Short mmCIF file of C-alpha atoms and ligand atoms in Angstrom, two decimals:
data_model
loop_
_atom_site.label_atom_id
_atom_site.label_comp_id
_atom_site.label_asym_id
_atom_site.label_seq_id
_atom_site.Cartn_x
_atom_site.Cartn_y
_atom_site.Cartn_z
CA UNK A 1 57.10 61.86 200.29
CA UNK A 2 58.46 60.85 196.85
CA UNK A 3 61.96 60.81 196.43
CA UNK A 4 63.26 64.12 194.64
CA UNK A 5 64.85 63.13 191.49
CA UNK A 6 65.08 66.54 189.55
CA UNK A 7 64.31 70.33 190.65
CA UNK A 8 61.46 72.19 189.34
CA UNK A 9 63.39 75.35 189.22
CA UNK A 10 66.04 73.75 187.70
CA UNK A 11 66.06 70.99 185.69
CA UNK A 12 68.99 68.93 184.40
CA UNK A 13 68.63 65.71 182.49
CA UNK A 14 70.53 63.15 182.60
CA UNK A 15 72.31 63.08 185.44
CA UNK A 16 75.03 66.74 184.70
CA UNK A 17 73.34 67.59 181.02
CA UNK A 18 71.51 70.94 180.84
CA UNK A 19 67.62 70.58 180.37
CA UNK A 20 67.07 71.20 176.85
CA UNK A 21 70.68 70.85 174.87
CA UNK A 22 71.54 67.69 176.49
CA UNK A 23 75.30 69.09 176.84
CA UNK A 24 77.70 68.16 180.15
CA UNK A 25 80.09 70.58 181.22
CA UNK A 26 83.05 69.75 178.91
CA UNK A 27 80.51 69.11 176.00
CA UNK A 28 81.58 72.68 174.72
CA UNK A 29 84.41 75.08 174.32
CA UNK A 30 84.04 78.47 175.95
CA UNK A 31 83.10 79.95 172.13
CA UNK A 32 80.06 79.18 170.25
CA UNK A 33 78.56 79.36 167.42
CA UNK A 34 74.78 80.31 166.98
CA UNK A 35 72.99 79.04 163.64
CA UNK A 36 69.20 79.15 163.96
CA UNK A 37 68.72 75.95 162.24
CA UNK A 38 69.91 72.50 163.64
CA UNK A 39 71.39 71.22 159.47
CA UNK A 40 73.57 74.54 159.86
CA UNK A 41 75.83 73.73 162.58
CA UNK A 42 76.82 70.96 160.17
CA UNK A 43 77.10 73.42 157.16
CA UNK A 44 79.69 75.84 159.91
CA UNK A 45 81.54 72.48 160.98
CA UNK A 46 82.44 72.12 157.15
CA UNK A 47 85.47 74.15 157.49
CA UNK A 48 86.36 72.28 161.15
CA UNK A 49 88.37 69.31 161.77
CA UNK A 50 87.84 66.63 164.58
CA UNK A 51 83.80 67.35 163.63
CA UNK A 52 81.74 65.74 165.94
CA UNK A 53 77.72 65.37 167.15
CA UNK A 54 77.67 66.21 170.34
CA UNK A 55 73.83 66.33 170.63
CA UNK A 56 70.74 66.79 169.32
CA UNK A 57 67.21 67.47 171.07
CA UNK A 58 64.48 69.43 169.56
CA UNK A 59 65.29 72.28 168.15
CA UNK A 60 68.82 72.12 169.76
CA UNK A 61 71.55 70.24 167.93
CA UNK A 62 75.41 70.96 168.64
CA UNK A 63 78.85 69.97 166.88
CA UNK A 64 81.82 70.83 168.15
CA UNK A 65 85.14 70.24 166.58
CA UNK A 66 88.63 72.83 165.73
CA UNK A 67 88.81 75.69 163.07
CA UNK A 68 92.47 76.43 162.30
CA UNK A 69 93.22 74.35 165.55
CA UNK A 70 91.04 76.33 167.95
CA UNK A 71 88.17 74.31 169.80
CA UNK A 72 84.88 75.62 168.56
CA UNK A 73 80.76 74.61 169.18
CA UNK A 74 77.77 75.37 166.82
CA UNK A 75 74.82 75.21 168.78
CA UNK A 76 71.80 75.90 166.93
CA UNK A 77 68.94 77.89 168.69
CA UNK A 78 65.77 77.15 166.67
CA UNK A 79 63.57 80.29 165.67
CA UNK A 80 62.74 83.36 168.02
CA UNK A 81 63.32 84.71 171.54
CA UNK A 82 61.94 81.39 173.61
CA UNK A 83 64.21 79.08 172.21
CA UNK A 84 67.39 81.44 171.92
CA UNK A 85 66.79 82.36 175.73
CA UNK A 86 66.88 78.66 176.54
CA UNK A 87 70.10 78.04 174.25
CA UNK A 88 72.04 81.48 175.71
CA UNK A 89 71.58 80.21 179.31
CA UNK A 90 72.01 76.66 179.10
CA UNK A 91 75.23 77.34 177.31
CA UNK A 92 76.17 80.37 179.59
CA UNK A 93 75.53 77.10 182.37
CA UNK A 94 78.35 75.42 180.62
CA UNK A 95 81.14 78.41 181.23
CA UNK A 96 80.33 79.63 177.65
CA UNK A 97 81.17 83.54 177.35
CA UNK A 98 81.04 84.51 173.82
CA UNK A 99 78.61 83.56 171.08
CA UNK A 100 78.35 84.76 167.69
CA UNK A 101 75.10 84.32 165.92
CA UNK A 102 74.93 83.16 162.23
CA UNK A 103 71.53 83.78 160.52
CA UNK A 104 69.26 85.04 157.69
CA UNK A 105 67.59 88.79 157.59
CA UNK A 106 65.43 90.47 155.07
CA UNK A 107 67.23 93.91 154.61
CA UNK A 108 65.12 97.03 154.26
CA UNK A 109 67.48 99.44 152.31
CA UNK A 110 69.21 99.93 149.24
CA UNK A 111 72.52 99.69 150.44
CA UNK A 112 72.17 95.96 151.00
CA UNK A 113 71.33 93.17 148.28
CA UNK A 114 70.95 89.66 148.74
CA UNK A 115 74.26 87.75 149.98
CA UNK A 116 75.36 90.63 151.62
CA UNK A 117 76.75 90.35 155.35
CA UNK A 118 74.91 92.91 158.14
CA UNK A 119 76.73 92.57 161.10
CA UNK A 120 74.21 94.35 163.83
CA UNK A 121 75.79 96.62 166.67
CA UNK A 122 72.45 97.21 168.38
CA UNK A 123 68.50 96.45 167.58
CA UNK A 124 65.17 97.32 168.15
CA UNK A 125 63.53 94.70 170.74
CA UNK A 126 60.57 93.50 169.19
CA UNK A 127 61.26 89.91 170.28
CA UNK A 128 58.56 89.41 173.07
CA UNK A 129 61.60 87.59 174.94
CA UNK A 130 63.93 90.09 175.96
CA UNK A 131 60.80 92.00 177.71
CA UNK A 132 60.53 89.24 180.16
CA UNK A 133 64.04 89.95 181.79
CA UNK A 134 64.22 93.60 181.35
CA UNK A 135 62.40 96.96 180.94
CA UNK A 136 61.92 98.06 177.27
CA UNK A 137 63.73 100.77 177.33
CA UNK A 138 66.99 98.79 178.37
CA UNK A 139 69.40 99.02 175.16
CA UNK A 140 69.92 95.35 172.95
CA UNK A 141 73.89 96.26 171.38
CA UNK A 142 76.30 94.16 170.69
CA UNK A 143 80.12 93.20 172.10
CA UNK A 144 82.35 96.00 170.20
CA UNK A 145 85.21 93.61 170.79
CA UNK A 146 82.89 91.07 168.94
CA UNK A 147 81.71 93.80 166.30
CA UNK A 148 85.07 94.35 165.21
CA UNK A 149 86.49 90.89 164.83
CA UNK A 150 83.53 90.21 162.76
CA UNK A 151 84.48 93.71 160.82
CA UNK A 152 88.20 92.60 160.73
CA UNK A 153 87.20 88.67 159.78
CA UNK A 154 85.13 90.15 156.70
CA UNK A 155 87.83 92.49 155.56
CA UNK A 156 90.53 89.66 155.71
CA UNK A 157 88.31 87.05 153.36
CA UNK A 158 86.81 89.58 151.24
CA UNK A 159 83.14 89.28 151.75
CA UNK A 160 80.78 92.61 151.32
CA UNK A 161 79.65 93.52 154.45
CA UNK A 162 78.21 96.95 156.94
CA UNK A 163 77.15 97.56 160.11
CA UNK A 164 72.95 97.46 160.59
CA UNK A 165 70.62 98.41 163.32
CA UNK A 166 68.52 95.63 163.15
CA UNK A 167 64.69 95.17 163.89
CA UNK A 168 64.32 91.80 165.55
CA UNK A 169 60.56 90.87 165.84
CA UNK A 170 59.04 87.33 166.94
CA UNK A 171 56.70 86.96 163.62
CA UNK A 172 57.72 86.29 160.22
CA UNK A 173 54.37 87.34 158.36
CA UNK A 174 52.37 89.95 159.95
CA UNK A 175 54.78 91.37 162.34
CA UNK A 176 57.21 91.87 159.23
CA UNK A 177 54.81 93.47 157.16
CA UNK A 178 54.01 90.32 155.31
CA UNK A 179 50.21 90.14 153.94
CA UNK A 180 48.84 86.21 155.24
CA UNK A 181 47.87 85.64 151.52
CA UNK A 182 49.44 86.77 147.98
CA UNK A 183 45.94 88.30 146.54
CA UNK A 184 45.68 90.46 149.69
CA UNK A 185 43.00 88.86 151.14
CA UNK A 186 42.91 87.87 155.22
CA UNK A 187 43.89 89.58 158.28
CA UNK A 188 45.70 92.66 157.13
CA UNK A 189 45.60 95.28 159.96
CA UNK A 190 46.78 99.07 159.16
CA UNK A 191 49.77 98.91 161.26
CA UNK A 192 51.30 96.22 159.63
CA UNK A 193 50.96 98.43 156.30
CA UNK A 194 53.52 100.82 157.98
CA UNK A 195 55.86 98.77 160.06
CA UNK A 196 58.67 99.12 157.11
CA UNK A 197 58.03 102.19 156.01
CA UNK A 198 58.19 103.41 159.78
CA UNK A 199 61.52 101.30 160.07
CA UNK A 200 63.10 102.83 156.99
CA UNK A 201 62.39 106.46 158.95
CA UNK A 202 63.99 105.47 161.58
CA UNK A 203 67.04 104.24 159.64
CA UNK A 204 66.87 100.24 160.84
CA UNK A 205 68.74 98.45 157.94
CA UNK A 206 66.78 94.70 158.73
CA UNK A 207 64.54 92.47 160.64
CA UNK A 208 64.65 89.37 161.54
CA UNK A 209 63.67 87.41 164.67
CA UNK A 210 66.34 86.73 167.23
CA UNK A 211 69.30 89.17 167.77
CA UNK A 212 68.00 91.33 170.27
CA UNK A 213 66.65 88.52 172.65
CA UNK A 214 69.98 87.11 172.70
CA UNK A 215 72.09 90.63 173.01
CA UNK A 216 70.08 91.00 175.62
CA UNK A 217 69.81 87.65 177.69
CA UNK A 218 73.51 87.34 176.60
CA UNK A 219 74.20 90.64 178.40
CA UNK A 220 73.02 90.01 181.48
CA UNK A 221 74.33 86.60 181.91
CA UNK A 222 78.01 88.48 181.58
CA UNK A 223 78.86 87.07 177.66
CA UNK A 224 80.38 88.75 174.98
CA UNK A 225 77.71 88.86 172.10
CA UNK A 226 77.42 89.44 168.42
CA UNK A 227 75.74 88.53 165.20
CA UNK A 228 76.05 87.81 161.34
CA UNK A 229 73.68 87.99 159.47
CA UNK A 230 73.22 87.10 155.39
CA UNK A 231 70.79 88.80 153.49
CA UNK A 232 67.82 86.26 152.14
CA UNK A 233 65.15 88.95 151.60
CA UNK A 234 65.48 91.80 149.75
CA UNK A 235 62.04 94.07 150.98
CA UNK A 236 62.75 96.86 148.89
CA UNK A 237 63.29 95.11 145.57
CA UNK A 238 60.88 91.77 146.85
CA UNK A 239 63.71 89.38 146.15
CA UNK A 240 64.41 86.12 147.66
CA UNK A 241 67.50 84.67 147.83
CA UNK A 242 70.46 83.36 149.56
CA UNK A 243 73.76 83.98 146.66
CA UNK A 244 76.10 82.66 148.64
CA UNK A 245 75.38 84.57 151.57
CA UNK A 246 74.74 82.06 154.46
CA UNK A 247 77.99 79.85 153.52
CA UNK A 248 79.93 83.78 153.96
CA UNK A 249 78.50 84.57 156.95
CA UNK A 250 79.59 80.71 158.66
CA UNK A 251 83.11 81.42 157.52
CA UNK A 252 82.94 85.06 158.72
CA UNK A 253 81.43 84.06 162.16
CA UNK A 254 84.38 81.26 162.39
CA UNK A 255 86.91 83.55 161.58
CA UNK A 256 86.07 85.99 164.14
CA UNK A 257 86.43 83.55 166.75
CA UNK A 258 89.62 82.97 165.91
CA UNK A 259 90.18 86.16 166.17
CA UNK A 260 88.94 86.86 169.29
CA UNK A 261 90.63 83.73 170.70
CA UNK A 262 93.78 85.25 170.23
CA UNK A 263 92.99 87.99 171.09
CA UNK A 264 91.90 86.63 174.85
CA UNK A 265 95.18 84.82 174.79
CA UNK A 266 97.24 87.79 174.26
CA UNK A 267 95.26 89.07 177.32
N1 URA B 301 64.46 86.04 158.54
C1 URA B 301 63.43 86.83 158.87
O1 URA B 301 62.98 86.83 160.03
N2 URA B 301 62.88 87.61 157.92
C2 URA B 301 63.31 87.63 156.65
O2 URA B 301 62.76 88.36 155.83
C3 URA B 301 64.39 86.81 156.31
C4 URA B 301 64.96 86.02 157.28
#
């Protein structure tokens, strides 16, 4: 028999380190940050002090470092409902139990503009992830006590923000509505004709593509949950554009950590 050096059902690496983020318990704070793209943890740690790499694998790269003297991680989850799953359990490994996630939407009303801030308290679970753990019909919401600390961290620095019911969906062309070629030629089935117009009926403010799988995985692993989310796509008007709106949302989603920190403190 060969000797057993690592568990098929489990897999560390490294010795302590979770699979895929290479982390050792210690590695990270109990509060984390969740950009979807590795350079942003280093765009959130811009306000930090004591900044430093922790790790970087794939998709997965982490900084941790203080914000106003509280110990905080970025993590970055790559794109969709696989890779957040991974991130949101791996982390919840660690003794992680709240994660706010920093990312980019396309909003699907007039209320919101490009820049703006959606901070979602529940979404539609398109994600092809969440289904794996949990019957559809099971609710993706977020953590009010996160919801509002995002709320009161947007109030204090004076950044335009409102609540959305989100859409989160793993595709970024057709299962957003978005024809495979500009002249309209290609795969273009009728459904995806309607999927915003539906959306807008139903009163969902956004999409995007990973919110619900990680309200939901982040649920049932016992974490507190909740998202930010700048607006980069503007489907009504068919605008892209970030104005300022990703850099907000980092500070926002710091900011309500802080919060929340305190809050936990005061019990
Ligand atoms: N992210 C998405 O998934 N869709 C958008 O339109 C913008 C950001």
């Amino acid at each position: 028999m060969p000797e057993i050096i690592n568990r098929a059902s489990a897999p560390k690496s490294g010795g302590d380190c979770v699979y895929h983020l290479q982390l050792k318990p210690g590695d990270v704070p109990r509060y984390v940050i969740l950009p979807g793209a590795p350079e942003r943890t280093l765009i959130i740690a811009e306000n930090w002090e004591d900044v430093r790499e922790v790790a970087s694998c794939r998709e997965f790269k982490t900084v941790s470092g203080a914000y106003k003297g509280m110990r905080l991680a970025a993590t970055s989850t790559g794109i969709g409902g696989p890779s957040s799953e991974i991130c949101i359990h791996e982390l919840n490994v660690l003794g992680v139990h709240t994660c706010i996630r920093v990312g980019t939407t396309g909003c699907i009303v007039p209320q919101f503009d490009l820049g703006d801030l959606i901070i979602p308290v529940a979404c539609v679970r398109h994600d092809g992830t969440s289904i794996t753990y949990v019957e559809p019909e099971f609710p993706a919401f977020a953590d009010t006590r996160v919801v509002m600390a995002l709320m009161q961290a947007c109030e204090t620095l004076g950044f335009r923000y409102g609540l959305g019911l989100c859409y989160t969906v793993g595709s970024f062309y057709i299962g957003q509505g978005r024809p495979l070629n500009e002249d309209g030629s290609g795969y273009w089935p009728s459904f995806a004709e309607r999927i915003i117009p539906d959306l807008q009926q139903a009163r969902v403010t956004n999409i995007e593509m990973e919110t619900s799988a990680q309200f939901v995985v982040g649920y049932l692993h016992g974490m507190r949950m909740g998202a930010v989310l700048s607006v980069i796509a503007n489907r009504v008007l068919d605008r892209w554009g970030d104005n300022g709106g990703e850099e907000r949302a980092c500070l926002a989603a710091c900011e309500a950590m802080k919060i929340l920190a305190q809050q936990d403190e005061r019990g």
